[in-house]
Amino acid sequence: MPAVVSGVGLEPLNAADRVYAADIAKQITAFSCRDIPSRDAIDPGHTSATLAPDDCFVNALDGVYLPDDAPLPRTMVCMQTDLVDDSDALLRHMVNVLEAWHVPQGERIGVVECIPYDSQNAMQALSEHGWEPWLYPMQDLLERGFPAQAGQRWLSTRYHPHLLAAAKGCSGTFIAVQPGYYDVKHNAVLRMGSRWTQTCIGQPDIPQPGPGFADPSVRFMYRDQIRKQVAPLYGMPGGR
């Protein structure tokens, strides 16, 4: 029976898990990783695992976003506190970045929620510093679509908001929390086409946002690549 593991992120792996994943990769029909460290950890010789895009591209992002004419804020943030030792330091850095970007006082800033209630502190910090936070709760993301439009600028700690916004052509900056885990994730997005800049908590020199994907149409190539890999599951040679 064919079996496929497609576009996974595995790092960080301990020694036992690395051996286990390497054994799986050798025995199944196809195994791909979305980041280089994961691929190299389980397959240093590059004989059983390949690099692939994230599986969110399986339908070329069709139906993922809110309509292009939806009235969305020009500046968006996605801040997480679940993997941060000092959430206050993260929020102070968020404010520093927005000030360095000269976001006007009173401007509406979209706040994307990926864990329910995880964005309340960010909302409060934005309000206290004179901006108008506007929440996009996780349920809305799932039911209505992701609030990214070309022309926006984003600040995100999270991987998928970085990926989806950059793929839409949005400019932005990412903050990699929990080194060894989230830096691997964000670097995978850079490999897939994002040109966002990176900033670190407490870093005094704040970069301006970098551009998104140079060619958003690459999503169709990624779609075909994913479908070709998983085609053996469905008895389809071409992946269509």
Short mmCIF file of C-alpha atoms in Angstrom, two decimals:
data_model
loop_
_atom_site.label_atom_id
_atom_site.label_comp_id
_atom_site.label_asym_id
_atom_site.label_seq_id
_atom_site.Cartn_x
_atom_site.Cartn_y
_atom_site.Cartn_z
CA MET A 1 0.00 0.00 0.00
CA PRO A 2 1.48 3.39 -0.95
CA ALA A 3 2.19 5.80 1.89
CA VAL A 4 3.34 9.43 1.68
CA VAL A 5 4.63 12.00 4.17
CA SER A 6 4.38 15.40 2.51
CA GLY A 7 5.89 18.78 3.38
CA VAL A 8 6.55 18.18 7.08
CA GLY A 9 8.63 20.25 9.48
CA LEU A 10 10.47 18.03 11.95
CA GLU A 11 13.17 20.06 13.67
CA PRO A 12 14.11 20.15 16.46
CA LEU A 13 14.57 16.36 16.72
CA ASN A 14 16.32 14.42 19.46
CA ALA A 15 18.59 11.54 18.50
CA ALA A 16 15.97 8.80 18.94
CA ASP A 17 13.34 10.67 16.92
CA ARG A 18 15.85 11.39 14.18
CA VAL A 19 16.60 7.69 13.79
CA TYR A 20 12.89 6.82 13.79
CA ALA A 21 11.99 9.44 11.16
CA ALA A 22 14.94 8.42 8.99
CA ASP A 23 13.77 4.80 9.05
CA ILE A 24 10.25 5.82 8.05
CA ALA A 25 11.55 7.95 5.18
CA LYS A 26 13.41 4.98 3.74
CA GLN A 27 10.44 2.62 3.83
CA ILE A 28 7.50 4.56 2.42
CA THR A 29 6.63 5.66 -1.10
CA ALA A 30 7.61 9.31 -0.76
CA PHE A 31 8.79 11.55 2.07
CA SER A 32 9.30 15.31 1.83
CA CYS A 33 10.19 18.09 4.26
CA ARG A 34 9.37 21.76 4.00
CA ASP A 35 12.69 22.91 5.48
CA ILE A 36 16.33 22.05 4.86
CA PRO A 37 17.32 21.25 8.50
CA SER A 38 14.55 18.63 8.76
CA ARG A 39 15.53 17.02 5.46
CA ASP A 40 19.23 17.00 6.35
CA ALA A 41 18.62 15.67 9.87
CA ILE A 42 16.90 12.50 8.68
CA ASP A 43 18.58 12.11 5.29
CA PRO A 44 22.08 13.65 5.14
CA GLY A 45 22.76 11.92 1.82
CA HIS A 46 19.53 13.19 0.24
CA THR A 47 18.51 9.73 -0.96
CA SER A 48 15.14 9.16 0.74
CA ALA A 49 13.71 12.59 1.56
CA THR A 50 13.16 15.62 -0.65
CA LEU A 51 12.41 19.30 -0.16
CA ALA A 52 8.86 20.42 -0.84
CA PRO A 53 6.59 23.41 -0.29
CA ASP A 54 4.17 23.57 2.60
CA ASP A 55 0.98 21.60 2.02
CA CYS A 56 -1.10 24.77 2.32
CA PHE A 57 -0.33 25.17 -1.40
CA VAL A 58 -2.13 21.94 -2.35
CA ASN A 59 -4.93 23.96 -4.01
CA ALA A 60 -2.66 26.89 -4.99
CA LEU A 61 -4.20 28.91 -2.11
CA ASP A 62 -7.54 29.01 -3.90
CA GLY A 63 -10.23 30.21 -1.47
CA VAL A 64 -7.74 30.95 1.32
CA TYR A 65 -8.06 34.75 1.44
CA LEU A 66 -10.73 37.32 2.05
CA PRO A 67 -11.84 39.09 -1.16
CA ASP A 68 -9.34 41.56 -2.60
CA ASP A 69 -11.82 44.41 -2.13
CA ALA A 70 -12.44 43.67 1.56
CA PRO A 71 -11.76 46.75 3.74
CA LEU A 72 -8.65 45.61 5.62
CA PRO A 73 -6.09 47.55 7.69
CA ARG A 74 -2.85 48.45 5.96
CA THR A 75 -0.81 47.23 8.94
CA MET A 76 -1.26 43.75 10.45
CA VAL A 77 0.33 41.98 13.40
CA CYS A 78 0.30 38.40 14.68
CA MET A 79 1.93 38.07 18.09
CA GLN A 80 2.09 34.85 20.10
CA THR A 81 2.70 34.47 23.81
CA ASP A 82 2.55 30.68 24.07
CA LEU A 83 6.26 30.08 23.34
CA VAL A 84 7.73 33.30 24.72
CA ASP A 85 9.47 33.49 28.09
CA ASP A 86 8.85 37.23 28.45
CA SER A 87 5.66 38.30 26.70
CA ASP A 88 6.05 41.88 27.92
CA ALA A 89 9.40 42.15 26.12
CA LEU A 90 7.79 40.82 22.94
CA LEU A 91 4.97 43.36 23.11
CA ARG A 92 7.41 46.21 23.80
CA HIS A 93 9.31 45.15 20.70
CA MET A 94 6.09 45.05 18.68
CA VAL A 95 5.44 48.65 19.69
CA ASN A 96 9.03 49.63 18.85
CA VAL A 97 8.70 48.13 15.38
CA LEU A 98 5.42 49.92 14.65
CA GLU A 99 6.90 53.20 15.85
CA ALA A 100 9.97 52.66 13.65
CA TRP A 101 7.59 52.07 10.75
CA HIS A 102 5.91 55.41 11.58
CA VAL A 103 2.44 53.90 11.87
CA PRO A 104 0.27 56.96 12.66
CA GLN A 105 -1.44 57.24 16.03
CA GLY A 106 -5.10 56.37 15.76
CA GLU A 107 -4.58 54.09 12.75
CA ARG A 108 -6.40 50.77 12.74
CA ILE A 109 -4.08 47.78 13.09
CA GLY A 110 -5.31 44.28 12.32
CA VAL A 111 -4.53 41.62 14.92
CA VAL A 112 -4.58 38.03 13.67
CA GLU A 113 -5.41 35.40 16.28
CA CYS A 114 -4.14 31.84 15.83
CA ILE A 115 -4.93 30.60 19.36
CA PRO A 116 -8.17 31.85 20.97
CA TYR A 117 -7.54 34.63 23.51
CA ASP A 118 -3.78 34.63 22.81
CA SER A 119 -3.94 38.11 21.27
CA GLN A 120 -5.61 40.00 24.12
CA ASN A 121 -2.34 41.39 25.51
CA ALA A 122 -1.30 42.59 22.05
CA MET A 123 -4.67 44.28 21.61
CA GLN A 124 -4.24 46.05 24.94
CA ALA A 125 -0.69 47.16 24.15
CA LEU A 126 -1.74 48.59 20.79
CA SER A 127 -4.62 50.47 22.36
CA GLU A 128 -2.45 51.87 25.16
CA HIS A 129 -0.02 53.27 22.59
CA GLY A 130 -2.67 55.09 20.61
CA TRP A 131 -3.58 52.67 17.83
CA GLU A 132 -6.95 51.06 17.13
CA PRO A 133 -6.61 47.26 17.28
CA TRP A 134 -9.03 45.25 15.17
CA LEU A 135 -9.20 41.53 15.95
CA TYR A 136 -9.40 38.81 13.31
CA PRO A 137 -10.29 35.78 15.47
CA MET A 138 -9.26 32.29 14.52
CA GLN A 139 -12.84 31.27 13.79
CA ASP A 140 -13.11 34.04 11.20
CA LEU A 141 -9.88 32.92 9.55
CA LEU A 142 -11.29 29.42 9.17
CA GLU A 143 -14.80 30.40 8.07
CA ARG A 144 -14.28 33.62 6.08
CA GLY A 145 -10.66 33.69 4.95
CA PHE A 146 -7.23 35.03 5.75
CA PRO A 147 -7.05 38.87 5.89
CA ALA A 148 -4.09 39.51 3.58
CA GLN A 149 -4.00 41.89 0.62
CA ALA A 150 -1.21 43.20 -1.56
CA GLY A 151 -0.05 46.55 -0.21
CA GLN A 152 -0.22 45.58 3.45
CA ARG A 153 2.74 45.34 5.79
CA TRP A 154 2.89 42.61 8.42
CA LEU A 155 4.72 41.86 11.66
CA SER A 156 4.42 38.19 12.65
CA THR A 157 5.92 35.72 15.07
CA ARG A 158 3.96 32.86 13.53
CA TYR A 159 4.86 30.73 10.56
CA HIS A 160 1.63 30.37 8.56
CA PRO A 161 0.63 34.06 8.75
CA HIS A 162 4.12 34.87 7.44
CA LEU A 163 3.72 32.33 4.66
CA LEU A 164 0.20 33.29 3.60
CA ALA A 165 0.76 37.04 3.76
CA ALA A 166 4.08 36.89 1.88
CA ALA A 167 2.57 34.61 -0.76
CA LYS A 168 -0.14 37.23 -1.29
CA GLY A 169 2.56 39.81 -1.96
CA CYS A 170 2.45 41.59 1.41
CA SER A 171 5.64 43.10 2.78
CA GLY A 172 6.65 42.34 6.34
CA THR A 173 9.03 41.45 9.12
CA PHE A 174 9.10 38.32 11.25
CA ILE A 175 10.18 37.68 14.83
CA ALA A 176 11.52 34.17 15.40
CA VAL A 177 10.66 33.03 18.92
CA GLN A 178 12.10 29.87 20.50
CA PRO A 179 15.39 29.45 18.58
CA GLY A 180 15.81 26.03 17.00
CA TYR A 181 12.08 25.83 16.31
CA TYR A 182 10.57 29.00 14.90
CA ASP A 183 13.71 30.21 13.13
CA VAL A 184 13.63 26.96 11.14
CA LYS A 185 9.99 27.63 10.27
CA HIS A 186 10.53 31.20 9.12
CA ASN A 187 13.63 30.28 7.13
CA ALA A 188 11.46 27.74 5.30
CA VAL A 189 9.16 30.58 4.25
CA LEU A 190 12.17 32.54 2.99
CA ARG A 191 13.18 29.49 0.94
CA MET A 192 9.67 29.29 -0.54
CA GLY A 193 9.84 32.88 -1.73
CA SER A 194 9.34 35.41 1.07
CA ARG A 195 11.77 38.32 1.24
CA TRP A 196 10.67 39.58 4.64
CA THR A 197 13.19 41.00 7.05
CA GLN A 198 13.87 39.61 10.53
CA THR A 199 13.94 41.43 13.84
CA CYS A 200 14.78 40.05 17.27
CA ILE A 201 13.23 40.95 20.62
CA GLY A 202 15.20 43.82 22.09
CA GLN A 203 17.07 44.56 18.86
CA PRO A 204 17.66 48.33 18.73
CA ASP A 205 17.98 48.62 14.94
CA ILE A 206 14.54 47.99 13.51
CA PRO A 207 14.45 46.90 9.86
CA GLN A 208 11.88 48.13 7.43
CA PRO A 209 9.52 45.45 6.11
CA GLY A 210 10.84 43.35 3.25
CA PRO A 211 8.76 42.44 0.19
CA GLY A 212 6.66 39.33 -0.18
CA PHE A 213 6.97 36.73 -2.92
CA ALA A 214 8.52 38.16 -6.09
CA ASP A 215 6.18 35.97 -8.14
CA PRO A 216 2.98 34.97 -6.30
CA SER A 217 2.08 32.70 -9.24
CA VAL A 218 4.69 30.24 -7.93
CA ARG A 219 1.79 28.84 -5.91
CA PHE A 220 0.68 26.93 -9.02
CA MET A 221 4.07 25.27 -9.37
CA TYR A 222 3.94 24.38 -5.67
CA ARG A 223 0.45 22.94 -6.13
CA ASP A 224 1.64 20.69 -8.94
CA GLN A 225 4.71 19.62 -6.97
CA ILE A 226 2.63 18.57 -3.96
CA ARG A 227 0.04 16.75 -6.06
CA LYS A 228 2.71 14.90 -8.00
CA GLN A 229 4.24 13.60 -4.77
CA VAL A 230 0.95 12.38 -3.31
CA ALA A 231 -0.39 11.00 -6.62
CA PRO A 232 0.61 7.39 -5.77
CA LEU A 233 -1.99 7.45 -3.00
CA TYR A 234 -4.71 7.84 -5.61
CA GLY A 235 -3.23 5.75 -8.42
CA MET A 236 -2.65 8.85 -10.53
CA PRO A 237 0.70 9.10 -12.34
CA GLY A 238 0.58 12.81 -13.17
CA GLY A 239 -0.64 14.35 -9.94
CA ARG A 240 -3.62 16.14 -11.47
#
